[in-house]
Every structure is written in structure tokens, then in C-alpha cells.
Amino acid sequence: MHCDIIDHIRRFVSLTDDDAALISKNLVRTAIPKKGFLFREGQFCKSEYYVESGCLRMYYINEKGTEIITQFGIEGWWIADYTSLSRQVSSGFFLQAVEESTVLSFDIDTINQLARQVPVFGDYHRLMLERFYGAAQKKQMFQTEYSREELYLNFSALYPDFMQRVPQYMLASYLGFTPEYLSEIRKKNR
Amino acid sequence: MHCDIIDHIRRFVSLTDDDAALISKNLVRTAIPKKGFLFREGQFCKSEYYVESGCLRMYYINEKGTEIITQFGIEGWWIADYTSLSRQVSSGFFLQAVEESTVLSFDIDTINQLARQVPVFGDYHRLMLERFYGAAQKKQMFQTEYSREELYLNFSALYPDFMQRVPQYMLASYLGFTPEYLSEIRKKNR
């Protein structure tokens, strides 16, 4: 699957062909092999990444040495460590490709410049940030109030295709399950 | 305490006096009495709120009827239900003044317009959203990895003044403690 950023932006705001050409000219496209990293813990996250194809995961490693996945990024999603990016501090996370992926990188200067040249790009980018932050606000409520089984069912309903794509142990890590518990729930709800 | 938004913006970007005048002209200032609401569950969050003075809390009521605080907003913070705002759906949260407060309201049209008229306002607003979203990304890590006592000590170190201002039962709700447990930890760490 491939998600062209110009088509994606046009779902939310109107772009002229000149606007589209200007945005396209500023794109830095990077192919990442499966298991390749955009950054690791201790490095800086210098860009926001728009996922054009493939799938990324953001995770940290806790004191016990366990990888804990906090986010996935699939086609049409933006992903970054926004603390590292906005405060220019090193990241506590890893950003890795789950499968062969292509991302478009936007550093802060490029976004600020594009927002001046194409004001609706600024509107689009703001809307994306608001939605992602909104999702983080709601996620906290879900994680407090939902049982683990409800979390699984809710996530399956929202992202049915995604469930098939990501290795089960990663999904378990994201949902805070053991792989065995995830397998039990899947059997029960088949 | 009072936190003038023009001073706040100037901590991050350079504003000319004309820029500052234009922003000031667009401000809608609202005084909220203690315990007054900006919105309740089921209503729409139509603006982002910059807290000029006072303190707000965002919370939801769970199935058991318990109020769970997910965020506080003090002077110089922006607060909103970003899902309700960006998707134009009703909110699952309440936004209430903990003490007599003054907020500046910015609806999406005003922000988009200001970002065109004063591009550095757009940069500032983007930086704020990135930092808040970044904090939400890290909060998830803290809540998974830290003991409740570590959460308390971390929060106290970051916001010492804040600890004195907010009623203890609210702080307990925010940290996911019972008020009794919070009181125990406070005694132990005095």
C-alpha cells in the first residue's frame, strides 16, 4: 500500500497544483529496510516522518530489558518523538521499520517554511497534530477504564487490516499483553 | 499569578509590536469562576484555551461515577479536548476551573487566520502542540514504568508550586492514587 502525501493533504484542505508542486519539491524520501532504524535511544529525532508505505514502530526498552511498543505508524500517519524534536534533546525511544518502508522527512525548518509558502499546509499539519494529541488524550482514558480484552476488541474494530500485518508479539507489546494472553483472546473472539 | 500571552509567545519566537497588537486584537478573554465549566461531557470543545491566570482541570467520569483527572492547565498552558476540537465531535471530558481563572479562547479559524497574518504565531503554536503531544508520549512511558511513589516524586520535582495549589484529592485523582495513599507518600517524603 502506498499513501501519496499530496492526496492525503487534499483529503483535508484544498491545494492548487502549484502548492502541490512546491510541497513535492521539498520532500526528502527515505527507504528503510525491514528492521532499519530512523533513530535509536540516545540519538536525536530531527524530523517528523510521514509514512508513505510500510509500517514503523516506536518503542523503548525498560529496566528489565523488555521492548515496550508505544506507537505504530502506517501509511498516511505522521510519527516522531515530539519531545526530542521540539526540545532538541536526545530521545528515549527507538523508531524502527517493522517491514520495508518509505517515509518522507520534514524537519522543523521545512515545516515552518512550507507553512509560510502554502498556508493550507500549515492548517493541515496543525490538524494532524491536534488529532494525534487528541488520540493520546483519549488513549489514557481507554487504558485506565477498559479491560485488556476491551482494548483488544476496540483496537481490532478500528484497525482490522493492521491486525493482520503486524507480528503478534508486537501487537501484544503495544496492548500490554503477553503473547500467550493475546492468543487466548483471539481464539475466544474468533 | 498572571501569564501574558504576548510575553509567553516572545519566550519562543520574535514578535514585532505590530504582530503583538494584531494577536491582542483577536483575543477573547473569559473569566471563569471557581468550579465554572468551559465545557462538559456531551458538549463540544470549540476552542483551545490559553490559561492566563488560575488553574483548570480536565476530567472524565467513569462507569463507577468516579471523577478521573487527566490533565491540569495552569498559567501559560494551553488546554483543550483536541479530539472534540479537531473532529467536531462531542467531548468525553469536562473542563472546569479549579480556582477563579482567566482564559483566552482561540477557535480553529482564529488560529488559522493568525498563522497567516503572523507566521511566527503559527510556529509558536506548532511548537506548543509538539511539546504537549511529546509530553503525552512520555507520560505513557512513565505510567507504565514508574511506581506510584516515583510518579509522585517526579511530579513534585517538576511542579513544586503546583503541588501546593491543587486540592490533595485532585492530585490523587491525577496520579491515580487514593487520597489516603497520597497522604502516606507525602508524610514519608517530607
mmCIF file of C-alpha atoms in Angstrom:
data_model
loop_
_atom_site.group_PDB
_atom_site.id
_atom_site.type_symbol
_atom_site.label_atom_id
_atom_site.label_comp_id
_atom_site.label_asym_id
_atom_site.label_seq_id
_atom_site.Cartn_x
_atom_site.Cartn_y
_atom_site.Cartn_z
ATOM 1 C CA MET A 1 0.000 0.000 0.000
ATOM 2 C CA HIS A 2 1.163 3.499 -0.800
ATOM 3 C CA CYS A 3 -0.241 6.761 0.528
ATOM 4 C CA ASP A 4 0.740 9.797 -1.518
ATOM 5 C CA ILE A 5 1.086 12.812 0.762
ATOM 6 C CA ILE A 6 -0.466 15.197 -1.763
ATOM 7 C CA ASP A 7 -3.624 13.040 -1.923
ATOM 8 C CA HIS A 8 -3.552 12.817 1.862
ATOM 9 C CA ILE A 9 -3.336 16.601 2.330
ATOM 10 C CA ARG A 10 -6.152 17.095 -0.205
ATOM 11 C CA ARG A 11 -8.455 14.990 1.973
ATOM 12 C CA PHE A 12 -8.335 17.824 4.496
ATOM 13 C CA VAL A 13 -7.559 21.080 2.661
ATOM 14 C CA SER A 14 -7.568 22.401 -0.932
ATOM 15 C CA LEU A 15 -4.189 22.525 -2.651
ATOM 16 C CA THR A 16 -3.574 24.193 -6.000
ATOM 17 C CA ASP A 17 -1.275 22.373 -8.400
ATOM 18 C CA ASP A 18 1.395 24.999 -7.669
ATOM 19 C CA ASP A 19 1.064 24.316 -3.935
ATOM 20 C CA ALA A 20 1.372 20.594 -4.579
ATOM 21 C CA ALA A 21 4.466 21.117 -6.731
ATOM 22 C CA LEU A 22 6.101 23.275 -4.058
ATOM 23 C CA ILE A 23 5.442 20.719 -1.321
ATOM 24 C CA SER A 24 6.675 17.870 -3.514
ATOM 25 C CA LYS A 25 9.877 19.769 -4.258
ATOM 26 C CA ASN A 26 10.637 19.940 -0.517
ATOM 27 C CA LEU A 27 10.146 16.268 0.196
ATOM 28 C CA VAL A 28 13.009 14.111 1.360
ATOM 29 C CA ARG A 29 12.050 10.497 0.686
ATOM 30 C CA THR A 30 13.906 7.722 2.518
ATOM 31 C CA ALA A 31 13.579 3.978 2.034
ATOM 32 C CA ILE A 32 14.160 1.979 5.208
ATOM 33 C CA PRO A 33 14.796 -1.747 5.088
ATOM 34 C CA LYS A 34 12.852 -4.050 7.394
ATOM 35 C CA LYS A 35 14.286 -3.642 10.944
ATOM 36 C CA GLY A 36 16.159 -0.459 9.930
ATOM 37 C CA PHE A 37 16.121 2.484 12.362
ATOM 38 C CA LEU A 38 15.278 6.154 11.886
ATOM 39 C CA PHE A 39 16.726 6.848 15.325
ATOM 40 C CA ARG A 40 17.669 4.932 18.456
ATOM 41 C CA GLU A 41 17.525 5.789 22.154
ATOM 42 C CA GLY A 42 20.144 8.452 22.904
ATOM 43 C CA GLN A 43 20.035 9.864 19.362
ATOM 44 C CA PHE A 44 18.050 12.901 18.255
ATOM 45 C CA CYS A 45 14.762 12.769 16.408
ATOM 46 C CA LYS A 46 15.320 15.595 13.922
ATOM 47 C CA SER A 47 12.247 15.271 11.703
ATOM 48 C CA GLU A 48 8.613 14.351 11.639
ATOM 49 C CA TYR A 49 8.095 11.339 9.410
ATOM 50 C CA TYR A 50 5.138 10.851 7.118
ATOM 51 C CA VAL A 51 4.748 7.141 6.358
ATOM 52 C CA GLU A 52 4.214 6.719 2.629
ATOM 53 C CA SER A 53 4.376 2.922 2.665
ATOM 54 C CA GLY A 54 5.158 0.184 5.153
ATOM 55 C CA CYS A 55 4.907 0.226 8.914
ATOM 56 C CA LEU A 56 7.055 1.643 11.707
ATOM 57 C CA ARG A 57 7.023 1.084 15.428
ATOM 58 C CA MET A 58 8.171 3.368 18.222
ATOM 59 C CA TYR A 59 9.319 1.610 21.391
ATOM 60 C CA TYR A 60 11.504 1.927 24.438
ATOM 61 C CA ILE A 61 13.428 -0.675 26.411
ATOM 62 C CA ASN A 62 12.582 -0.761 30.094
ATOM 63 C CA GLU A 63 14.848 -1.557 33.034
ATOM 64 C CA LYS A 64 14.122 -5.276 32.704
ATOM 65 C CA GLY A 65 15.304 -5.146 29.086
ATOM 66 C CA THR A 66 11.824 -5.607 27.629
ATOM 67 C CA GLU A 67 10.831 -3.726 24.467
ATOM 68 C CA ILE A 68 7.605 -1.795 25.020
ATOM 69 C CA ILE A 69 5.883 -0.528 21.862
ATOM 70 C CA THR A 70 4.065 2.772 22.391
ATOM 71 C CA GLN A 71 3.030 3.571 18.816
ATOM 72 C CA PHE A 72 2.758 2.224 15.315
ATOM 73 C CA GLY A 73 2.923 4.330 12.163
ATOM 74 C CA ILE A 74 1.286 3.031 8.997
ATOM 75 C CA GLU A 75 0.577 4.633 5.605
ATOM 76 C CA GLY A 76 -0.758 8.156 5.944
ATOM 77 C CA TRP A 77 0.394 8.573 9.561
ATOM 78 C CA TRP A 78 2.914 11.002 10.926
ATOM 79 C CA ILE A 79 5.286 9.713 13.567
ATOM 80 C CA ALA A 80 8.102 11.271 15.621
ATOM 81 C CA ASP A 81 9.397 11.646 19.147
ATOM 82 C CA TYR A 82 7.908 15.088 19.639
ATOM 83 C CA THR A 83 9.818 15.802 22.849
ATOM 84 C CA SER A 84 13.175 15.142 21.211
ATOM 85 C CA LEU A 85 12.088 17.132 18.147
ATOM 86 C CA SER A 86 10.621 20.182 19.879
ATOM 87 C CA ARG A 87 13.071 20.436 22.800
ATOM 88 C CA GLN A 88 16.175 19.286 20.916
ATOM 89 C CA VAL A 89 17.010 16.641 23.487
ATOM 90 C CA SER A 90 18.046 13.050 22.845
ATOM 91 C CA SER A 91 15.261 10.515 22.506
ATOM 92 C CA GLY A 92 14.218 7.834 24.982
ATOM 93 C CA PHE A 93 12.678 5.853 22.125
ATOM 94 C CA PHE A 94 13.637 3.776 19.093
ATOM 95 C CA LEU A 95 11.869 4.302 15.749
ATOM 96 C CA GLN A 96 12.182 1.183 13.615
ATOM 97 C CA ALA A 97 10.671 -0.200 10.406
ATOM 98 C CA VAL A 98 8.553 -3.296 11.046
ATOM 99 C CA GLU A 99 8.529 -4.008 7.303
ATOM 100 C CA GLU A 100 10.292 -2.390 4.343
ATOM 101 C CA SER A 101 9.003 1.202 4.467
ATOM 102 C CA THR A 102 9.242 4.581 2.778
ATOM 103 C CA VAL A 103 8.994 7.805 4.774
ATOM 104 C CA LEU A 104 9.024 11.486 3.930
ATOM 105 C CA SER A 105 11.072 13.526 6.424
ATOM 106 C CA PHE A 106 10.116 17.044 7.453
ATOM 107 C CA ASP A 107 12.421 18.906 9.792
ATOM 108 C CA ILE A 108 11.070 21.878 11.751
ATOM 109 C CA ASP A 109 12.589 24.457 9.383
ATOM 110 C CA THR A 110 10.963 22.797 6.366
ATOM 111 C CA ILE A 111 7.565 22.692 8.078
ATOM 112 C CA ASN A 112 7.822 26.336 9.176
ATOM 113 C CA GLN A 113 8.864 27.335 5.659
ATOM 114 C CA LEU A 114 6.111 25.311 3.954
ATOM 115 C CA ALA A 115 3.535 26.771 6.335
ATOM 116 C CA ARG A 116 4.572 30.237 5.093
ATOM 117 C CA GLN A 117 4.629 29.355 1.407
ATOM 118 C CA VAL A 118 1.482 27.214 1.467
ATOM 119 C CA PRO A 119 -0.653 28.364 4.417
ATOM 120 C CA VAL A 120 -3.128 25.466 3.994
ATOM 121 C CA PHE A 121 -0.199 23.092 4.531
ATOM 122 C CA GLY A 122 0.166 24.753 7.941
ATOM 123 C CA ASP A 123 -3.564 24.185 8.573
ATOM 124 C CA TYR A 124 -3.266 20.519 7.543
ATOM 125 C CA HIS A 125 -0.203 19.939 9.701
ATOM 126 C CA ARG A 126 -1.879 21.620 12.683
ATOM 127 C CA LEU A 127 -4.974 19.448 12.224
ATOM 128 C CA MET A 128 -2.831 16.293 12.163
ATOM 129 C CA LEU A 129 -1.020 17.288 15.378
ATOM 130 C CA GLU A 130 -4.338 18.113 17.056
ATOM 131 C CA ARG A 131 -5.787 14.754 16.086
ATOM 132 C CA PHE A 132 -2.761 12.792 17.242
ATOM 133 C CA TYR A 133 -2.621 14.661 20.529
ATOM 134 C CA GLY A 134 -6.382 14.147 20.898
ATOM 135 C CA ALA A 135 -5.876 10.409 20.355
ATOM 136 C CA ALA A 136 -3.195 10.411 23.078
ATOM 137 C CA GLN A 137 -5.624 12.170 25.448
ATOM 138 C CA LYS A 138 -8.259 9.503 24.777
ATOM 139 C CA LYS A 139 -5.804 6.617 24.927
ATOM 140 C CA GLN A 140 -5.136 7.485 28.554
ATOM 141 C CA MET A 141 -8.855 7.179 29.300
ATOM 142 C CA PHE A 142 -9.129 3.856 27.456
ATOM 143 C CA GLN A 143 -6.100 2.379 29.196
ATOM 144 C CA THR A 144 -7.487 3.289 32.603
ATOM 145 C CA GLU A 145 -11.087 2.238 32.014
ATOM 146 C CA TYR A 146 -11.009 -0.661 29.552
ATOM 147 C CA SER A 147 -10.206 -4.243 30.389
ATOM 148 C CA ARG A 148 -7.424 -5.758 28.308
ATOM 149 C CA GLU A 149 -9.988 -7.687 26.283
ATOM 150 C CA GLU A 150 -11.963 -4.494 25.582
ATOM 151 C CA LEU A 151 -8.734 -2.784 24.466
ATOM 152 C CA TYR A 152 -8.122 -5.617 22.032
ATOM 153 C CA LEU A 153 -11.672 -5.591 20.648
ATOM 154 C CA ASN A 154 -11.679 -1.817 20.316
ATOM 155 C CA PHE A 155 -8.329 -1.830 18.507
ATOM 156 C CA SER A 156 -9.448 -4.669 16.171
ATOM 157 C CA ALA A 157 -12.610 -2.786 15.267
ATOM 158 C CA LEU A 158 -10.683 0.412 14.492
ATOM 159 C CA TYR A 159 -7.790 -1.179 12.574
ATOM 160 C CA PRO A 160 -8.864 -4.554 11.114
ATOM 161 C CA ASP A 161 -6.199 -4.618 8.349
ATOM 162 C CA PHE A 162 -3.498 -3.616 10.727
ATOM 163 C CA MET A 163 -4.172 -6.646 12.952
ATOM 164 C CA GLN A 164 -3.206 -8.949 10.091
ATOM 165 C CA ARG A 165 0.007 -7.119 9.255
ATOM 166 C CA VAL A 166 1.861 -6.770 12.493
ATOM 167 C CA PRO A 167 3.590 -9.711 14.195
ATOM 168 C CA GLN A 168 1.546 -10.924 17.143
ATOM 169 C CA TYR A 169 4.260 -10.320 19.723
ATOM 170 C CA MET A 170 4.402 -6.648 18.684
ATOM 171 C CA LEU A 171 0.669 -6.263 18.969
ATOM 172 C CA ALA A 172 0.840 -7.880 22.408
ATOM 173 C CA SER A 173 3.576 -5.432 23.458
ATOM 174 C CA TYR A 174 1.524 -2.465 22.234
ATOM 175 C CA LEU A 175 -1.594 -3.619 24.075
ATOM 176 C CA GLY A 176 0.339 -4.500 27.225
ATOM 177 C CA PHE A 177 -0.378 -8.251 26.967
ATOM 178 C CA THR A 178 1.793 -11.308 26.999
ATOM 179 C CA PRO A 179 1.753 -13.024 23.564
ATOM 180 C CA GLU A 180 0.026 -16.017 25.257
ATOM 181 C CA TYR A 181 -2.787 -13.853 26.603
ATOM 182 C CA LEU A 182 -3.268 -12.244 23.186
ATOM 183 C CA SER A 183 -3.512 -15.669 21.586
ATOM 184 C CA GLU A 184 -6.182 -16.681 24.148
ATOM 185 C CA ILE A 185 -8.282 -13.577 23.464
ATOM 186 C CA ARG A 186 -8.014 -14.065 19.702
ATOM 187 C CA LYS A 187 -9.231 -17.668 19.970
ATOM 188 C CA LYS A 188 -12.127 -16.634 22.168
ATOM 189 C CA ASN A 189 -13.236 -13.832 19.821
ATOM 190 C CA ARG A 190 -12.755 -15.614 16.517
ATOM 191 C CA MET B 1 -0.100 34.780 39.058
ATOM 192 C CA HIS B 2 -0.726 36.084 35.567
ATOM 193 C CA CYS B 3 0.926 34.960 32.354
ATOM 194 C CA ASP B 4 0.545 37.421 29.498
ATOM 195 C CA ILE B 5 0.333 35.542 26.222
ATOM 196 C CA ILE B 6 2.454 38.089 24.345
ATOM 197 C CA ASP B 7 5.303 37.613 26.849
ATOM 198 C CA HIS B 8 4.785 33.862 26.593
ATOM 199 C CA ILE B 9 4.997 33.844 22.788
ATOM 200 C CA ARG B 10 8.127 36.041 22.953
ATOM 201 C CA ARG B 11 9.886 33.376 25.010
ATOM 202 C CA PHE B 12 9.838 31.198 21.890
ATOM 203 C CA VAL B 13 9.685 33.461 18.806
ATOM 204 C CA SER B 14 10.282 37.142 17.939
ATOM 205 C CA LEU B 15 7.158 39.284 17.653
ATOM 206 C CA THR B 16 7.138 42.831 16.339
ATOM 207 C CA ASP B 17 4.923 45.308 18.174
ATOM 208 C CA ASP B 18 2.532 45.206 15.181
ATOM 209 C CA ASP B 19 2.349 41.397 15.435
ATOM 210 C CA ALA B 20 1.662 41.675 19.157
ATOM 211 C CA ALA B 21 -1.080 44.253 18.553
ATOM 212 C CA LEU B 22 -2.728 42.045 15.919
ATOM 213 C CA ILE B 23 -2.707 38.997 18.179
ATOM 214 C CA SER B 24 -4.031 41.025 21.115
ATOM 215 C CA LYS B 25 -6.859 42.357 18.959
ATOM 216 C CA ASN B 26 -8.018 38.776 18.259
ATOM 217 C CA LEU B 27 -8.072 37.638 21.865
ATOM 218 C CA VAL B 28 -11.309 36.618 23.520
ATOM 219 C CA ARG B 29 -10.748 36.780 27.273
ATOM 220 C CA THR B 30 -13.124 34.892 29.575
ATOM 221 C CA ALA B 31 -13.232 34.924 33.353
ATOM 222 C CA ILE B 32 -14.416 31.657 34.871
ATOM 223 C CA PRO B 33 -15.495 31.467 38.489
ATOM 224 C CA LYS B 34 -14.132 28.692 40.690
ATOM 225 C CA LYS B 35 -15.889 25.421 39.696
ATOM 226 C CA GLY B 36 -17.223 27.012 36.480
ATOM 227 C CA PHE B 37 -17.097 24.917 33.285
ATOM 228 C CA LEU B 38 -15.742 25.685 29.818
ATOM 229 C CA PHE B 39 -17.482 22.548 28.545
ATOM 230 C CA ARG B 40 -18.997 19.390 29.940
ATOM 231 C CA GLU B 41 -19.164 15.814 28.660
ATOM 232 C CA GLY B 42 -21.510 15.708 25.657
ATOM 233 C CA GLN B 43 -20.820 19.325 24.710
ATOM 234 C CA PHE B 44 -18.352 20.495 22.070
ATOM 235 C CA CYS B 45 -14.924 21.882 22.798
ATOM 236 C CA LYS B 46 -14.836 24.701 20.265
ATOM 237 C CA SER B 47 -11.591 26.449 21.186
ATOM 238 C CA GLU B 48 -8.128 25.959 22.512
ATOM 239 C CA TYR B 49 -7.735 27.765 25.813
ATOM 240 C CA TYR B 50 -4.618 29.586 26.906
ATOM 241 C CA VAL B 51 -4.625 29.874 30.697
ATOM 242 C CA GLU B 52 -3.726 33.438 31.633
ATOM 243 C CA SER B 53 -4.365 33.025 35.344
ATOM 244 C CA GLY B 54 -5.764 30.387 37.652
ATOM 245 C CA CYS B 55 -5.943 26.651 37.191
ATOM 246 C CA LEU B 56 -8.212 24.324 35.208
ATOM 247 C CA ARG B 57 -8.658 20.576 35.319
ATOM 248 C CA MET B 58 -9.823 18.224 32.583
ATOM 249 C CA TYR B 59 -11.529 15.060 33.792
ATOM 250 C CA TYR B 60 -13.997 12.358 32.870
ATOM 251 C CA ILE B 61 -16.454 10.394 34.977
ATOM 252 C CA ASN B 62 -16.051 6.633 34.700
ATOM 253 C CA GLU B 63 -18.742 3.949 34.873
ATOM 254 C CA LYS B 64 -18.454 3.790 38.652
ATOM 255 C CA GLY B 65 -19.192 7.511 38.845
ATOM 256 C CA THR B 66 -15.635 8.455 39.874
ATOM 257 C CA GLU B 67 -14.069 11.637 38.524
ATOM 258 C CA ILE B 68 -10.691 10.893 36.915
ATOM 259 C CA ILE B 69 -8.472 13.920 36.233
ATOM 260 C CA THR B 70 -6.337 13.518 33.116
ATOM 261 C CA GLN B 71 -4.796 16.995 32.881
ATOM 262 C CA PHE B 72 -4.305 20.276 34.680
ATOM 263 C CA GLY B 73 -3.827 23.617 32.967
ATOM 264 C CA ILE B 74 -2.018 26.412 34.817
ATOM 265 C CA GLU B 75 -0.744 29.825 33.736
ATOM 266 C CA GLY B 76 0.978 29.689 30.364
ATOM 267 C CA TRP B 77 -0.513 26.320 29.385
ATOM 268 C CA TRP B 78 -2.851 25.564 26.532
ATOM 269 C CA ILE B 79 -5.658 23.120 27.224
ATOM 270 C CA ALA B 80 -8.465 21.637 25.122
ATOM 271 C CA ASP B 81 -10.092 18.363 24.172
ATOM 272 C CA TYR B 82 -8.233 18.066 20.879
ATOM 273 C CA THR B 83 -10.394 15.224 19.559
ATOM 274 C CA SER B 84 -13.600 17.200 20.038
ATOM 275 C CA LEU B 85 -11.933 20.289 18.570
ATOM 276 C CA SER B 86 -10.297 18.727 15.510
ATOM 277 C CA ARG B 87 -13.013 16.192 14.628
ATOM 278 C CA GLN B 88 -16.001 18.317 15.637
ATOM 279 C CA VAL B 89 -17.448 15.605 17.859
ATOM 280 C CA SER B 90 -18.849 15.994 21.354
ATOM 281 C CA SER B 91 -16.398 15.694 24.214
ATOM 282 C CA GLY B 92 -16.000 12.823 26.666
ATOM 283 C CA PHE B 93 -14.377 15.223 29.141
ATOM 284 C CA PHE B 94 -15.240 18.110 31.467
ATOM 285 C CA LEU B 95 -13.069 21.237 31.551
ATOM 286 C CA GLN B 96 -13.520 23.036 34.838
ATOM 287 C CA ALA B 97 -11.844 25.856 36.770
ATOM 288 C CA VAL B 98 -10.214 24.630 40.000
ATOM 289 C CA GLU B 99 -9.864 28.239 41.152
ATOM 290 C CA GLU B 100 -11.064 31.550 39.705
ATOM 291 C CA SER B 101 -9.352 31.650 36.312
ATOM 292 C CA THR B 102 -8.968 33.713 33.156
ATOM 293 C CA VAL B 103 -8.541 32.065 29.772
ATOM 294 C CA LEU B 104 -8.005 33.293 26.239
ATOM 295 C CA SER B 105 -10.053 31.326 23.687
ATOM 296 C CA PHE B 106 -8.763 30.563 20.209
ATOM 297 C CA ASP B 107 -11.079 28.755 17.811
ATOM 298 C CA ILE B 108 -9.587 26.975 14.792
ATOM 299 C CA ASP B 109 -10.482 29.782 12.374
ATOM 300 C CA THR B 110 -8.746 32.348 14.566
ATOM 301 C CA ILE B 111 -5.616 30.224 14.846
ATOM 302 C CA ASN B 112 -5.517 29.570 11.079
ATOM 303 C CA GLN B 113 -6.015 33.276 10.405
ATOM 304 C CA LEU B 114 -3.372 34.389 12.938
ATOM 305 C CA ALA B 115 -0.918 31.852 11.485
ATOM 306 C CA ARG B 116 -1.355 33.587 8.098
ATOM 307 C CA GLN B 117 -1.116 37.136 9.428
ATOM 308 C CA VAL B 118 1.701 36.455 11.890
ATOM 309 C CA PRO B 119 3.627 33.401 10.634
ATOM 310 C CA VAL B 120 5.746 33.182 13.810
ATOM 311 C CA PHE B 121 2.499 32.767 15.761
ATOM 312 C CA GLY B 122 1.953 29.624 13.669
ATOM 313 C CA ASP B 123 5.492 28.462 14.565
ATOM 314 C CA TYR B 124 4.851 29.127 18.272
ATOM 315 C CA HIS B 125 1.507 27.329 18.240
ATOM 316 C CA ARG B 126 3.028 24.352 16.403
ATOM 317 C CA LEU B 127 5.858 24.189 18.945
ATOM 318 C CA MET B 128 3.343 24.185 21.831
ATOM 319 C CA LEU B 129 1.323 21.355 20.249
ATOM 320 C CA GLU B 130 4.500 19.350 19.606
ATOM 321 C CA ARG B 131 5.618 19.762 23.210
ATOM 322 C CA PHE B 132 2.243 18.794 24.643
ATOM 323 C CA TYR B 133 1.967 15.772 22.387
ATOM 324 C CA GLY B 134 5.571 14.894 23.287
ATOM 325 C CA ALA B 135 4.652 15.087 26.983
ATOM 326 C CA ALA B 136 1.700 12.740 26.337
ATOM 327 C CA GLN B 137 4.043 10.282 24.594
ATOM 328 C CA LYS B 138 6.385 10.320 27.599
ATOM 329 C CA LYS B 139 3.575 10.164 30.140
ATOM 330 C CA GLN B 140 2.625 6.776 28.759
ATOM 331 C CA MET B 141 6.167 5.532 29.403
ATOM 332 C CA PHE B 142 6.207 6.954 32.931
ATOM 333 C CA GLN B 143 2.825 5.466 33.830
ATOM 334 C CA THR B 144 3.935 2.031 32.667
ATOM 335 C CA GLU B 145 7.407 2.034 34.189
ATOM 336 C CA TYR B 146 7.242 4.155 37.337
ATOM 337 C CA SER B 147 5.910 3.043 40.682
ATOM 338 C CA ARG B 148 3.213 5.305 42.102
ATOM 339 C CA GLU B 149 5.718 6.764 44.530
ATOM 340 C CA GLU B 150 8.156 7.551 41.697
ATOM 341 C CA LEU B 151 5.317 9.242 39.784
ATOM 342 C CA TYR B 152 4.626 11.425 42.791
ATOM 343 C CA LEU B 153 8.294 12.333 43.342
ATOM 344 C CA ASN B 154 8.800 13.057 39.640
ATOM 345 C CA PHE B 155 5.724 15.272 39.515
ATOM 346 C CA SER B 156 6.731 17.122 42.720
ATOM 347 C CA ALA B 157 10.196 17.812 41.324
ATOM 348 C CA LEU B 158 8.784 19.156 38.056
ATOM 349 C CA TYR B 159 5.959 21.253 39.541
ATOM 350 C CA PRO B 160 6.762 22.186 43.162
ATOM 351 C CA ASP B 161 4.449 25.252 43.270
ATOM 352 C CA PHE B 162 1.650 23.354 41.692
ATOM 353 C CA MET B 163 1.659 20.753 44.486
ATOM 354 C CA GLN B 164 0.757 23.457 46.995
ATOM 355 C CA ARG B 165 -2.090 24.885 44.941
ATOM 356 C CA VAL B 166 -4.243 21.981 43.997
ATOM 357 C CA PRO B 167 -6.520 20.210 46.498
ATOM 358 C CA GLN B 168 -4.984 16.907 47.562
ATOM 359 C CA TYR B 169 -7.891 14.791 46.352
ATOM 360 C CA MET B 170 -7.449 16.220 42.848
ATOM 361 C CA LEU B 171 -3.748 15.498 42.843
ATOM 362 C CA ALA B 172 -4.518 11.957 43.997
ATOM 363 C CA SER B 173 -7.028 11.549 41.145
ATOM 364 C CA TYR B 174 -4.488 12.792 38.602
ATOM 365 C CA LEU B 175 -1.763 10.460 39.865
ATOM 366 C CA GLY B 176 -4.162 7.516 40.123
ATOM 367 C CA PHE B 177 -3.891 7.273 43.932
ATOM 368 C CA THR B 178 -6.428 7.176 46.706
ATOM 369 C CA PRO B 179 -6.201 10.361 48.821
ATOM 370 C CA GLU B 180 -5.085 8.164 51.750
ATOM 371 C CA TYR B 181 -2.193 6.710 49.765
ATOM 372 C CA LEU B 182 -1.129 10.181 48.639
ATOM 373 C CA SER B 183 -1.141 11.369 52.241
ATOM 374 C CA GLU B 184 1.069 8.402 53.235
ATOM 375 C CA ILE B 185 3.613 9.139 50.477
ATOM 376 C CA ARG B 186 3.691 12.824 51.400
ATOM 377 C CA LYS B 187 4.406 12.040 55.035
ATOM 378 C CA LYS B 188 7.151 9.601 54.078
ATOM 379 C CA ASN B 189 8.844 12.075 51.706
ATOM 380 C CA ARG B 190 8.518 15.229 53.770
#
